[in-house]
Amino acid sequence: MAALLVRRAHAATAAMPARAVLGASTRTGHVTRAATGLDPSVLAEIAEEAHWRGRRLRSRPWPSLPAPLATAWHDWRRFARRPGRLAVLFGVAVLPALVARASGGLTPLTAAAVLAGGLAAAASGVSGARRDGDDPALARLLGAGFRSVLAARALLPALLGAAWLAVALGGLTLAGALPAGPWLLLGAAAAPALAAAALRMARRRPVDHSMPVIDTGGGAVPTGPVMWGLTGVDLAVAGCLPLALALTGGSAGPGAFLVAQALTGAAALAAYLLCARRGG
């Protein structure tokens, strides 16, 4: 009986769904690692691995671009191959107008919705920067400088952030929540700061659970996850402060904040490129 069972098991091996079993085992390992490490960034790695595991990659010639731009080229290709994500991304650009209508005009909540949406749009194009943080060997093999690669990586999130802000601010203008003014230029000036914040979010280190826990009236607050969640958001708020002040109904018009926003956005990106380190 044992010999018969071994023979039948050997015969059924060829029909065993090895790909499905391997995929389930890999997903289980990733989920277990994310749960035991309490690190939300691992969830993004699970999605990336699940996306590429079922693909058959074909050999293609390397684009005839400078080395820093060539390393960022696959971000553009990958984003262009997902038109559904682009449609959803710009479909939710009407949310600031809905928030302004619900809250009765320009409020801090409206400014927060605009900045959060712009940061989310910029962060959707930085998957390559996340990969570089784990494996920077490709940039070293191409002889590209670390900061030049980061600058090339910032082009796509800056474009996405500027486009999303243009649609969102245009929606606010059509809804009557914003007065006439150079709002599109103001959104474009905030794009470098959003790109720097998105790169900072993509390259942040895992959650440091060794940080102290603060006891408050509402309960214990672990500072490790809080600091992890604020990484990148702090740079976006600081770099887009003139835009936020213009949206909250400052005494001056949006044109008065345009130069300040252009300088602040460029300074945020330049400061991040100068202070960024290879380790994240």
Short mmCIF file of C-alpha atoms in Angstrom, two decimals:
data_model
loop_
_atom_site.label_atom_id
_atom_site.label_comp_id
_atom_site.label_asym_id
_atom_site.label_seq_id
_atom_site.Cartn_x
_atom_site.Cartn_y
_atom_site.Cartn_z
CA MET A 1 0.00 0.00 0.00
CA ALA A 2 2.85 2.40 0.84
CA ALA A 3 4.58 1.63 -2.47
CA LEU A 4 1.33 2.23 -4.34
CA LEU A 5 0.82 5.61 -2.64
CA VAL A 6 4.41 6.66 -3.41
CA ARG A 7 3.94 5.73 -7.06
CA ARG A 8 0.67 7.67 -7.34
CA ALA A 9 2.23 10.68 -5.62
CA HIS A 10 5.18 10.57 -8.03
CA ALA A 11 2.82 10.39 -11.00
CA ALA A 12 0.81 13.37 -9.75
CA THR A 13 3.89 15.56 -9.30
CA ALA A 14 3.84 16.71 -12.92
CA ALA A 15 0.32 18.11 -12.51
CA MET A 16 1.07 19.85 -9.21
CA PRO A 17 0.41 23.65 -9.43
CA ALA A 18 3.90 24.61 -8.33
CA ARG A 19 3.49 28.28 -9.32
CA ALA A 20 0.38 28.71 -7.15
CA VAL A 21 1.98 26.91 -4.20
CA LEU A 22 5.16 28.97 -4.47
CA GLY A 23 3.20 32.21 -4.80
CA ALA A 24 1.09 31.41 -1.74
CA SER A 25 4.18 30.50 0.26
CA THR A 26 5.92 33.73 -0.72
CA ARG A 27 2.89 35.86 0.16
CA THR A 28 2.58 34.12 3.51
CA GLY A 29 6.23 34.80 4.26
CA HIS A 30 5.88 38.48 3.36
CA VAL A 31 2.73 38.95 5.43
CA THR A 32 4.33 37.19 8.41
CA ARG A 33 7.40 39.41 8.15
CA ALA A 34 5.23 42.55 7.96
CA ALA A 35 3.14 41.47 10.95
CA THR A 36 6.05 40.49 13.17
CA GLY A 37 8.09 43.56 12.25
CA LEU A 38 5.13 45.96 12.50
CA ASP A 39 6.46 47.80 9.45
CA PRO A 40 3.85 49.16 6.98
CA SER A 41 6.50 49.69 4.29
CA VAL A 42 6.72 45.93 3.81
CA LEU A 43 3.17 45.98 2.43
CA ALA A 44 4.43 48.03 -0.54
CA GLU A 45 7.15 45.44 -1.12
CA ILE A 46 4.49 42.69 -1.09
CA ALA A 47 2.53 44.51 -3.79
CA GLU A 48 5.67 45.01 -5.89
CA GLU A 49 6.69 41.38 -5.63
CA ALA A 50 3.18 40.18 -6.47
CA HIS A 51 3.16 42.44 -9.53
CA TRP A 52 6.44 41.24 -10.97
CA ARG A 53 6.26 37.58 -9.97
CA GLY A 54 3.73 36.70 -12.66
CA ARG A 55 5.43 38.68 -15.45
CA ARG A 56 7.65 37.31 -18.18
CA LEU A 57 10.31 39.90 -18.78
CA ARG A 58 11.76 40.31 -22.25
CA SER A 59 15.17 41.67 -23.08
CA ARG A 60 15.10 45.23 -24.43
CA PRO A 61 17.88 47.62 -25.41
CA TRP A 62 18.86 50.13 -22.77
CA PRO A 63 17.57 53.64 -23.61
CA SER A 64 20.14 56.00 -25.07
CA LEU A 65 19.93 58.43 -22.19
CA PRO A 66 22.45 59.71 -19.66
CA ALA A 67 23.03 57.28 -16.82
CA PRO A 68 20.96 59.13 -14.18
CA LEU A 69 17.97 59.45 -16.51
CA ALA A 70 18.33 55.85 -17.69
CA THR A 71 18.01 54.55 -14.14
CA ALA A 72 14.73 56.47 -13.75
CA TRP A 73 13.35 55.50 -17.18
CA HIS A 74 11.64 52.34 -15.94
CA ASP A 75 9.57 54.43 -13.51
CA TRP A 76 8.08 56.26 -16.49
CA ARG A 77 7.52 53.03 -18.42
CA ARG A 78 5.93 51.28 -15.47
CA PHE A 79 3.62 54.21 -14.74
CA ALA A 80 2.58 54.47 -18.41
CA ARG A 81 1.63 50.79 -18.44
CA ARG A 82 -0.97 51.36 -15.74
CA PRO A 83 -3.51 53.81 -17.20
CA GLY A 84 -6.08 52.75 -14.62
CA ARG A 85 -3.94 54.12 -11.82
CA LEU A 86 -3.58 57.40 -13.69
CA ALA A 87 -7.36 57.65 -14.19
CA VAL A 88 -8.07 56.99 -10.52
CA LEU A 89 -5.33 59.40 -9.46
CA PHE A 90 -6.77 62.32 -11.36
CA GLY A 91 -10.34 61.25 -10.70
CA VAL A 92 -9.93 61.94 -6.99
CA ALA A 93 -8.68 65.46 -7.77
CA VAL A 94 -12.26 66.65 -7.29
CA LEU A 95 -12.06 65.88 -3.56
CA PRO A 96 -10.68 69.34 -2.56
CA ALA A 97 -13.63 71.00 -4.32
CA LEU A 98 -16.04 68.69 -2.49
CA VAL A 99 -14.29 69.42 0.83
CA ALA A 100 -14.52 73.17 0.16
CA ARG A 101 -18.21 72.85 -0.67
CA ALA A 102 -18.88 70.78 2.46
CA SER A 103 -16.86 72.99 4.81
CA GLY A 104 -18.22 76.25 3.48
CA GLY A 105 -15.23 77.62 1.56
CA LEU A 106 -11.48 77.79 1.96
CA THR A 107 -10.58 76.26 5.30
CA PRO A 108 -7.48 74.53 6.68
CA LEU A 109 -9.22 71.26 5.85
CA THR A 110 -9.33 72.27 2.18
CA ALA A 111 -5.62 73.12 2.19
CA ALA A 112 -4.86 69.78 3.88
CA ALA A 113 -6.85 67.94 1.19
CA VAL A 114 -4.91 69.71 -1.57
CA LEU A 115 -1.51 68.99 -0.02
CA ALA A 116 -2.38 65.39 0.84
CA GLY A 117 -3.61 64.71 -2.68
CA GLY A 118 -0.57 66.30 -4.27
CA LEU A 119 1.76 64.30 -2.03
CA ALA A 120 -0.10 61.07 -2.81
CA ALA A 121 0.15 61.79 -6.54
CA ALA A 122 3.88 62.46 -6.28
CA ALA A 123 4.43 59.34 -4.15
CA SER A 124 2.85 57.13 -6.82
CA GLY A 125 5.91 57.57 -9.05
CA VAL A 126 8.79 56.80 -6.67
CA SER A 127 8.85 53.00 -6.64
CA GLY A 128 12.30 53.05 -8.24
CA ALA A 129 13.67 55.17 -5.41
CA ARG A 130 12.35 52.62 -2.93
CA ARG A 131 14.20 49.90 -4.83
CA ASP A 132 17.40 51.94 -4.92
CA GLY A 133 17.35 52.17 -1.14
CA ASP A 134 17.38 48.38 -0.88
CA ASP A 135 19.79 47.67 -3.75
CA PRO A 136 21.87 50.60 -5.04
CA ALA A 137 24.08 48.36 -7.18
CA LEU A 138 22.57 49.40 -10.54
CA ALA A 139 23.47 53.06 -10.14
CA ARG A 140 27.00 52.09 -9.10
CA LEU A 141 27.44 49.80 -12.10
CA LEU A 142 26.38 52.62 -14.44
CA GLY A 143 28.77 55.03 -12.79
CA ALA A 144 25.98 57.48 -11.96
CA GLY A 145 26.31 59.79 -9.00
CA PHE A 146 24.01 59.19 -6.06
CA ARG A 147 22.52 62.69 -6.00
CA SER A 148 22.23 62.87 -9.78
CA VAL A 149 20.17 59.66 -9.71
CA LEU A 150 17.93 61.15 -7.01
CA ALA A 151 17.48 64.30 -9.08
CA ALA A 152 16.47 62.18 -12.07
CA ARG A 153 14.08 60.23 -9.86
CA ALA A 154 12.45 63.52 -8.81
CA LEU A 155 11.27 64.43 -12.32
CA LEU A 156 8.31 62.04 -12.48
CA PRO A 157 6.90 62.79 -8.98
CA ALA A 158 7.32 66.52 -9.61
CA LEU A 159 5.36 66.25 -12.86
CA LEU A 160 2.65 64.14 -11.23
CA GLY A 161 2.35 66.50 -8.28
CA ALA A 162 2.16 69.57 -10.53
CA ALA A 163 -0.46 67.98 -12.78
CA TRP A 164 -2.59 66.85 -9.83
CA LEU A 165 -2.41 70.27 -8.19
CA ALA A 166 -3.36 71.91 -11.50
CA VAL A 167 -6.48 69.76 -11.77
CA ALA A 168 -7.39 70.19 -8.08
CA LEU A 169 -6.87 73.96 -8.07
CA GLY A 170 -8.74 74.23 -11.36
CA GLY A 171 -11.63 72.35 -9.80
CA LEU A 172 -11.63 74.72 -6.82
CA THR A 173 -11.68 77.69 -9.19
CA LEU A 174 -14.59 76.29 -11.22
CA ALA A 175 -16.47 75.56 -8.00
CA GLY A 176 -16.13 79.21 -7.01
CA ALA A 177 -14.05 78.48 -3.92
CA LEU A 178 -10.93 80.25 -5.24
CA PRO A 179 -10.72 83.78 -6.58
CA ALA A 180 -9.04 84.59 -9.86
CA GLY A 181 -5.26 84.34 -9.79
CA PRO A 182 -2.19 82.40 -10.94
CA TRP A 183 -3.16 79.23 -9.10
CA LEU A 184 -1.73 76.92 -11.77
CA LEU A 185 1.67 78.59 -11.47
CA LEU A 186 1.43 78.33 -7.70
CA GLY A 187 0.77 74.60 -7.97
CA ALA A 188 3.69 74.14 -10.37
CA ALA A 189 5.97 76.00 -7.96
CA ALA A 190 5.02 73.56 -5.18
CA ALA A 191 5.88 70.50 -7.28
CA PRO A 192 9.62 70.33 -6.32
CA ALA A 193 8.73 70.25 -2.63
CA LEU A 194 6.22 67.45 -3.22
CA ALA A 195 8.83 65.49 -5.18
CA ALA A 196 11.36 65.85 -2.37
CA ALA A 197 8.77 64.75 0.20
CA ALA A 198 7.78 61.74 -1.91
CA LEU A 199 11.41 60.66 -2.28
CA ARG A 200 11.91 61.07 1.46
CA MET A 201 8.87 58.88 2.10
CA ALA A 202 10.06 56.21 -0.33
CA ARG A 203 13.55 56.01 1.15
CA ARG A 204 12.66 56.14 4.85
CA ARG A 205 14.01 53.45 7.11
CA PRO A 206 11.81 50.79 8.75
CA VAL A 207 9.90 51.65 11.90
CA ASP A 208 12.22 51.99 14.89
CA HIS A 209 10.35 50.24 17.69
CA SER A 210 13.15 50.96 20.17
CA MET A 211 12.03 54.59 20.46
CA PRO A 212 10.27 55.53 23.71
CA VAL A 213 6.54 55.36 24.31
CA ILE A 214 4.90 58.58 25.54
CA ASP A 215 2.06 58.31 28.04
CA THR A 216 -0.73 60.77 27.28
CA GLY A 217 -4.24 61.32 28.54
CA GLY A 218 -5.59 59.32 25.61
CA GLY A 219 -3.24 56.40 26.16
CA ALA A 220 0.29 55.36 25.27
CA VAL A 221 1.69 56.75 21.98
CA PRO A 222 4.66 54.87 20.44
CA THR A 223 6.96 57.46 18.92
CA GLY A 224 8.54 55.04 16.43
CA PRO A 225 5.46 54.64 14.15
CA VAL A 226 4.62 58.32 14.61
CA MET A 227 8.04 59.45 13.43
CA TRP A 228 7.88 56.96 10.56
CA GLY A 229 4.49 58.33 9.47
CA LEU A 230 5.63 61.95 9.64
CA THR A 231 8.77 61.33 7.57
CA GLY A 232 8.17 63.06 4.27
CA VAL A 233 4.99 64.77 5.41
CA ASP A 234 7.07 67.27 7.38
CA LEU A 235 9.03 68.23 4.27
CA ALA A 236 5.83 68.59 2.23
CA VAL A 237 4.26 70.91 4.81
CA ALA A 238 7.39 73.03 5.13
CA GLY A 239 7.98 73.19 1.37
CA CYS A 240 4.36 73.99 0.48
CA LEU A 241 3.67 76.46 3.29
CA PRO A 242 3.10 79.47 0.96
CA LEU A 243 0.55 77.45 -1.04
CA ALA A 244 -1.21 76.45 2.18
CA LEU A 245 -1.30 80.09 3.35
CA ALA A 246 -2.73 81.18 0.01
CA LEU A 247 -5.42 78.50 0.18
CA THR A 248 -6.47 79.40 3.72
CA GLY A 249 -7.49 82.88 2.57
CA GLY A 250 -4.52 85.08 3.31
CA SER A 251 -4.98 88.84 3.08
CA ALA A 252 -2.80 89.00 -0.04
CA GLY A 253 -3.75 87.37 -3.32
CA PRO A 254 -2.15 84.20 -4.69
CA GLY A 255 0.29 86.25 -6.75
CA ALA A 256 1.95 87.50 -3.58
CA PHE A 257 2.76 83.91 -2.57
CA LEU A 258 4.06 82.82 -5.99
CA VAL A 259 7.68 83.93 -5.58
CA ALA A 260 7.80 82.64 -2.01
CA GLN A 261 6.44 79.27 -3.10
CA ALA A 262 8.92 79.01 -5.97
CA LEU A 263 11.83 79.71 -3.63
CA THR A 264 10.52 77.42 -0.89
CA GLY A 265 9.86 74.52 -3.27
CA ALA A 266 13.28 74.77 -4.92
CA ALA A 267 14.97 75.09 -1.53
CA ALA A 268 13.17 72.00 -0.20
CA LEU A 269 14.30 69.86 -3.14
CA ALA A 270 17.85 71.22 -3.07
CA ALA A 271 18.14 70.69 0.68
CA TYR A 272 16.90 67.12 0.38
CA LEU A 273 19.33 66.29 -2.43
CA LEU A 274 22.22 67.75 -0.45
CA CYS A 275 21.33 66.05 2.84
CA ALA A 276 20.20 62.65 1.49
CA ARG A 277 22.37 59.66 2.31
CA ARG A 278 22.76 56.36 0.55
CA GLY A 279 21.29 54.39 3.41
CA GLY A 280 17.93 56.20 3.29
#
